[in-house]
Amino acid sequence: MADDFDSGNLFQDPEGYYPEEEPPTFAEHTMLSGQKVRVRLVGSHPLYGNLLWNAGRTSSHYIEEHTEDLIRNKDVLEIGAAAGVPSIVSAIQGARTVVLTDYPDPDLVQNMKHNAELAASAIPAREDGKPRLHVDGYKWGSDVSPLRAYLPPAADGSPSLFDVLIMADVVYSHREHPNLIKTMQQTLKKDPKSVALVIFTPYQPWLLPKTEQFFPLAEASGFTVTKIFEKVMDTVLFEKDPGDERLRKTVFGYEIRWAQDQLEDSSKAV
């Protein structure tokens, strides 16, 4: 009797029941050198968006301006990379190793890999033939050993750490501040020249005091914090958003380095 039951279209979703997925779009970043970096953006993905954010563009320009002392032949980790423009620029500028990461969502990771492939022809080859640019999913505060595995071992045979961390528009997530600090502690090489670049725009200006709480937390966790710039862009990124327009156009830049006592403790342990 059950074999005679015909459900017809009872369980078929009506046409248009699910919203259509927005197609990916592309954007270009123009380097100070004039070179173009083209990246694909993932439609309206809630973790990603379909824009190149001001902090990412500004970080990329800062990397270009300070290539010789900051990037060339250095090992770089980008946290919360989205489209990955700062990582791609770092690889173009001759970083030894760049690890491009964002939340381990398959769509995000696949899109970062796509952008790395788009940029491959612009990235100079390493003398040893190994790739400069790697892509991986990473949840802030989780195990960093897979990220460190991309680096060559240190001279003593232990896993290496990164010279530079790029953290563009990540401190807006206030509850994640402790996890960001934990990641910094576990990935940044204990060297006076090692640095984390924290660059952001307060798109919700009324939350800026909460965002800035990241910095005293970093200082309490063994780091020093130095403000390096405050740049006002020509236009806001989101015209209809509320709040102070000047703040919404401003990109803040900070350098975070290991405090001297942390460096001294590290040298004593060797």
Coordinates of C-alpha atoms in Angstrom, one line a residue:
M1 CA 0.0 0.0 0.0
A2 CA 2.8 2.3 0.8
D3 CA 4.2 1.7 -2.7
D4 CA 1.1 3.3 -4.1
F5 CA 1.6 6.5 -2.2
D6 CA 2.4 9.4 -4.5
S7 CA 3.6 12.6 -2.8
G8 CA 3.6 14.6 -6.0
N9 CA 5.4 17.9 -5.5
L10 CA 4.6 18.0 -1.8
F11 CA 8.3 18.1 -0.7
Q12 CA 9.6 20.2 -3.6
D13 CA 10.5 23.7 -2.7
P14 CA 8.7 26.3 -4.7
E15 CA 10.7 28.2 -7.3
G16 CA 12.4 31.2 -5.7
Y17 CA 12.1 29.8 -2.2
Y18 CA 15.8 30.1 -1.6
P19 CA 17.5 33.4 -2.5
E20 CA 19.9 33.1 -5.4
E21 CA 23.5 33.1 -4.4
E22 CA 25.3 36.3 -5.5
P23 CA 28.0 35.7 -8.0
P24 CA 31.6 36.5 -7.1
T25 CA 32.9 39.9 -8.1
F26 CA 36.5 41.1 -8.7
A27 CA 38.4 44.1 -7.4
E28 CA 41.8 45.7 -8.1
H29 CA 44.3 47.1 -5.8
T30 CA 46.9 49.5 -7.3
M31 CA 50.3 49.2 -5.7
L32 CA 52.4 52.3 -5.3
S33 CA 54.6 50.9 -8.0
G34 CA 51.6 51.0 -10.4
Q35 CA 51.4 47.2 -10.5
K36 CA 47.8 45.9 -10.3
V37 CA 46.7 43.1 -7.9
R38 CA 43.4 41.6 -9.0
V39 CA 41.4 39.5 -6.5
R40 CA 38.1 37.7 -6.5
L41 CA 35.6 38.5 -3.7
V42 CA 33.1 36.0 -2.4
G43 CA 29.6 37.5 -3.2
S44 CA 27.8 38.4 0.1
H45 CA 29.5 35.9 2.3
P46 CA 28.8 36.9 6.0
L47 CA 32.5 36.5 6.9
Y48 CA 33.9 38.1 3.9
G49 CA 31.8 40.7 2.0
N50 CA 32.3 42.0 -1.5
L51 CA 34.6 44.9 -0.9
L52 CA 38.3 45.6 -0.5
W53 CA 38.5 47.3 2.9
N54 CA 40.5 50.4 3.5
A55 CA 42.7 48.8 6.1
G56 CA 43.8 46.1 3.7
R57 CA 44.7 48.6 1.0
T58 CA 46.5 50.8 3.5
S59 CA 48.4 47.8 5.0
S60 CA 49.5 46.9 1.5
H61 CA 50.8 50.4 0.8
Y62 CA 52.6 50.4 4.2
I63 CA 54.2 47.1 3.3
E64 CA 55.5 48.6 0.0
E65 CA 56.9 51.7 1.7
H66 CA 58.8 49.6 4.2
T67 CA 59.7 46.6 2.1
E68 CA 63.5 46.6 2.8
D69 CA 63.3 46.6 6.6
L70 CA 59.9 44.9 7.1
I71 CA 59.3 42.4 4.3
R72 CA 62.1 41.3 2.1
N73 CA 63.3 37.8 2.9
K74 CA 61.1 37.7 6.0
D75 CA 58.4 35.2 7.1
V76 CA 55.0 36.8 7.1
L77 CA 51.6 35.6 8.5
E78 CA 48.4 37.4 7.7
I79 CA 45.5 36.8 10.2
G80 CA 41.9 37.4 8.9
A81 CA 43.1 38.0 5.4
A82 CA 39.8 38.0 3.4
A83 CA 40.9 38.6 -0.2
G84 CA 44.5 38.5 0.9
V85 CA 45.9 41.7 -0.8
P86 CA 48.5 42.5 1.9
S87 CA 49.8 38.9 1.7
I88 CA 50.0 38.9 -2.1
V89 CA 51.8 42.3 -2.0
S90 CA 54.2 40.9 0.6
A91 CA 55.0 37.9 -1.7
I92 CA 55.5 40.2 -4.7
Q93 CA 57.8 42.4 -2.6
G94 CA 60.1 39.4 -1.8
A95 CA 59.0 38.0 1.5
R96 CA 60.6 34.6 2.0
T97 CA 57.4 32.9 3.2
V98 CA 53.8 34.3 3.4
V99 CA 51.0 32.3 5.0
L100 CA 47.6 33.7 4.1
T101 CA 44.9 32.7 6.5
D102 CA 41.2 33.4 7.4
Y103 CA 38.5 31.5 9.1
P104 CA 38.5 27.8 8.0
D105 CA 35.3 28.1 6.0
P106 CA 35.6 26.1 2.7
D107 CA 34.4 29.0 0.5
L108 CA 36.8 31.5 2.1
V109 CA 39.8 29.2 1.9
Q110 CA 39.0 28.2 -1.7
N111 CA 38.7 31.9 -2.7
M112 CA 42.0 32.7 -1.0
K113 CA 43.6 29.9 -3.0
H114 CA 42.1 31.3 -6.2
N115 CA 43.5 34.7 -5.5
A116 CA 47.0 33.2 -4.8
E117 CA 46.8 31.4 -8.1
L118 CA 45.7 34.7 -9.8
A119 CA 48.8 36.4 -8.4
A120 CA 51.3 33.6 -9.1
S121 CA 52.8 35.1 -12.2
A122 CA 53.6 38.4 -10.4
I123 CA 55.4 36.7 -7.5
P124 CA 59.2 36.2 -8.0
A125 CA 60.5 32.7 -7.7
R126 CA 62.5 31.7 -4.7
E127 CA 66.1 30.6 -5.3
D128 CA 65.3 27.2 -3.8
G129 CA 62.3 26.7 -6.0
K130 CA 59.9 26.6 -3.0
P131 CA 56.7 28.7 -3.1
R132 CA 56.5 32.0 -1.3
L133 CA 52.8 32.1 -0.8
H134 CA 50.7 29.6 1.1
V135 CA 47.0 29.5 2.0
D136 CA 45.4 27.9 5.0
G137 CA 42.3 28.1 7.2
Y138 CA 42.9 29.2 10.8
K139 CA 40.6 30.0 13.7
W140 CA 42.1 32.6 16.0
G141 CA 43.5 31.2 19.2
S142 CA 43.7 27.6 17.9
D143 CA 46.7 25.4 17.4
V144 CA 49.4 27.3 15.3
S145 CA 51.6 24.3 14.5
P146 CA 50.1 23.9 11.0
L147 CA 51.0 27.5 10.3
R148 CA 54.5 27.2 11.6
A149 CA 55.0 24.1 9.6
Y150 CA 55.2 26.2 6.4
L151 CA 58.4 27.7 7.7
P152 CA 61.9 26.2 7.6
P153 CA 63.1 24.9 11.0
A154 CA 65.1 27.3 13.2
A155 CA 68.9 26.9 13.5
D156 CA 68.5 24.7 16.6
G157 CA 66.0 22.5 14.8
S158 CA 62.9 23.8 16.6
P159 CA 59.8 25.1 14.7
S160 CA 60.3 28.6 13.4
L161 CA 58.2 31.7 14.1
F162 CA 57.1 34.6 12.0
D163 CA 58.9 37.9 11.6
V164 CA 55.8 39.9 10.7
L165 CA 52.1 39.5 11.5
I166 CA 49.5 41.4 9.4
M167 CA 46.3 42.0 11.2
A168 CA 44.0 44.3 9.1
D169 CA 40.5 45.0 10.4
V170 CA 40.5 42.2 12.9
V171 CA 40.3 44.0 16.3
Y172 CA 36.6 45.0 15.6
S173 CA 35.7 41.5 17.0
H174 CA 36.0 42.5 20.7
R175 CA 35.3 39.1 22.2
E176 CA 38.1 37.6 20.1
H177 CA 40.8 39.9 21.5
P178 CA 42.1 37.2 23.9
N179 CA 42.4 34.8 21.0
L180 CA 44.2 37.3 18.8
I181 CA 46.7 37.9 21.6
K182 CA 47.2 34.2 22.1
T183 CA 47.9 33.8 18.4
M184 CA 50.4 36.7 18.5
Q185 CA 52.2 35.1 21.4
Q186 CA 52.4 31.7 19.7
T187 CA 53.5 32.9 16.2
L188 CA 55.6 36.1 16.5
K189 CA 59.3 35.5 16.7
K190 CA 61.0 36.9 19.9
D191 CA 63.2 39.3 18.2
P192 CA 63.4 43.1 18.5
K193 CA 62.7 43.5 14.8
S194 CA 59.6 41.2 14.8
V195 CA 56.4 43.2 14.5
A196 CA 52.6 42.8 14.3
L197 CA 50.9 45.4 12.2
V198 CA 47.4 46.1 13.5
I199 CA 45.6 48.4 11.1
F200 CA 41.9 49.2 11.3
T201 CA 39.0 51.6 10.6
P202 CA 36.3 52.2 13.2
Y203 CA 33.3 51.6 10.9
Q204 CA 31.1 51.8 14.0
P205 CA 32.7 54.8 15.7
W206 CA 30.7 54.5 18.9
L207 CA 32.5 51.2 19.5
L208 CA 36.0 52.6 19.1
P209 CA 36.7 52.6 22.9
K210 CA 35.9 48.9 23.1
T211 CA 38.1 48.3 20.0
E212 CA 41.0 50.2 21.5
Q213 CA 40.9 47.9 24.6
F214 CA 42.9 45.5 22.5
F215 CA 46.0 47.6 23.0
P216 CA 46.3 47.6 26.8
L217 CA 45.5 43.9 26.7
A218 CA 48.4 43.4 24.4
E219 CA 50.7 45.5 26.7
A220 CA 49.5 43.3 29.7
S221 CA 50.4 40.2 27.7
G222 CA 54.1 41.0 27.1
F223 CA 54.0 43.5 24.2
T224 CA 54.7 47.1 23.5
V225 CA 52.3 49.2 21.4
T226 CA 53.3 52.1 19.1
K227 CA 50.9 54.1 17.1
I228 CA 52.5 54.7 13.6
F229 CA 49.9 56.6 11.6
E230 CA 46.4 57.9 11.4
K231 CA 45.2 58.4 7.8
V232 CA 42.0 60.1 6.7
M233 CA 40.7 58.6 3.4
D234 CA 38.9 60.7 0.8
T235 CA 35.6 59.0 1.2
V236 CA 33.8 56.7 3.6
L237 CA 33.5 53.0 2.6
F238 CA 29.8 52.8 3.6
E239 CA 28.1 56.0 2.9
K240 CA 24.8 55.2 4.6
D241 CA 26.3 54.0 7.9
P242 CA 25.7 56.2 11.0
G243 CA 28.3 57.7 13.3
D244 CA 31.1 60.2 13.0
E245 CA 32.0 60.5 9.3
R246 CA 35.7 61.5 9.9
L247 CA 36.3 58.4 12.1
R248 CA 34.6 56.2 9.5
K249 CA 37.1 57.6 6.9
T250 CA 40.1 57.1 9.2
V251 CA 42.6 54.2 9.1
F252 CA 44.6 53.8 12.3
G253 CA 47.9 51.9 12.3
Y254 CA 49.8 50.4 15.2
E255 CA 53.0 48.4 15.6
I256 CA 53.1 45.7 18.3
R257 CA 56.4 44.3 19.3
W258 CA 57.7 42.1 22.2
A259 CA 58.5 44.0 25.4
Q260 CA 62.1 44.2 26.4
D261 CA 61.6 42.0 29.4
Q262 CA 60.1 39.3 27.2
L263 CA 63.1 39.5 24.9
E264 CA 65.5 39.2 27.9
D265 CA 63.7 36.2 29.3
S266 CA 63.9 34.6 25.9
S267 CA 67.6 35.1 25.6
K268 CA 68.2 33.7 29.1
A269 CA 66.3 30.6 28.2
V270 CA 68.6 29.9 25.2

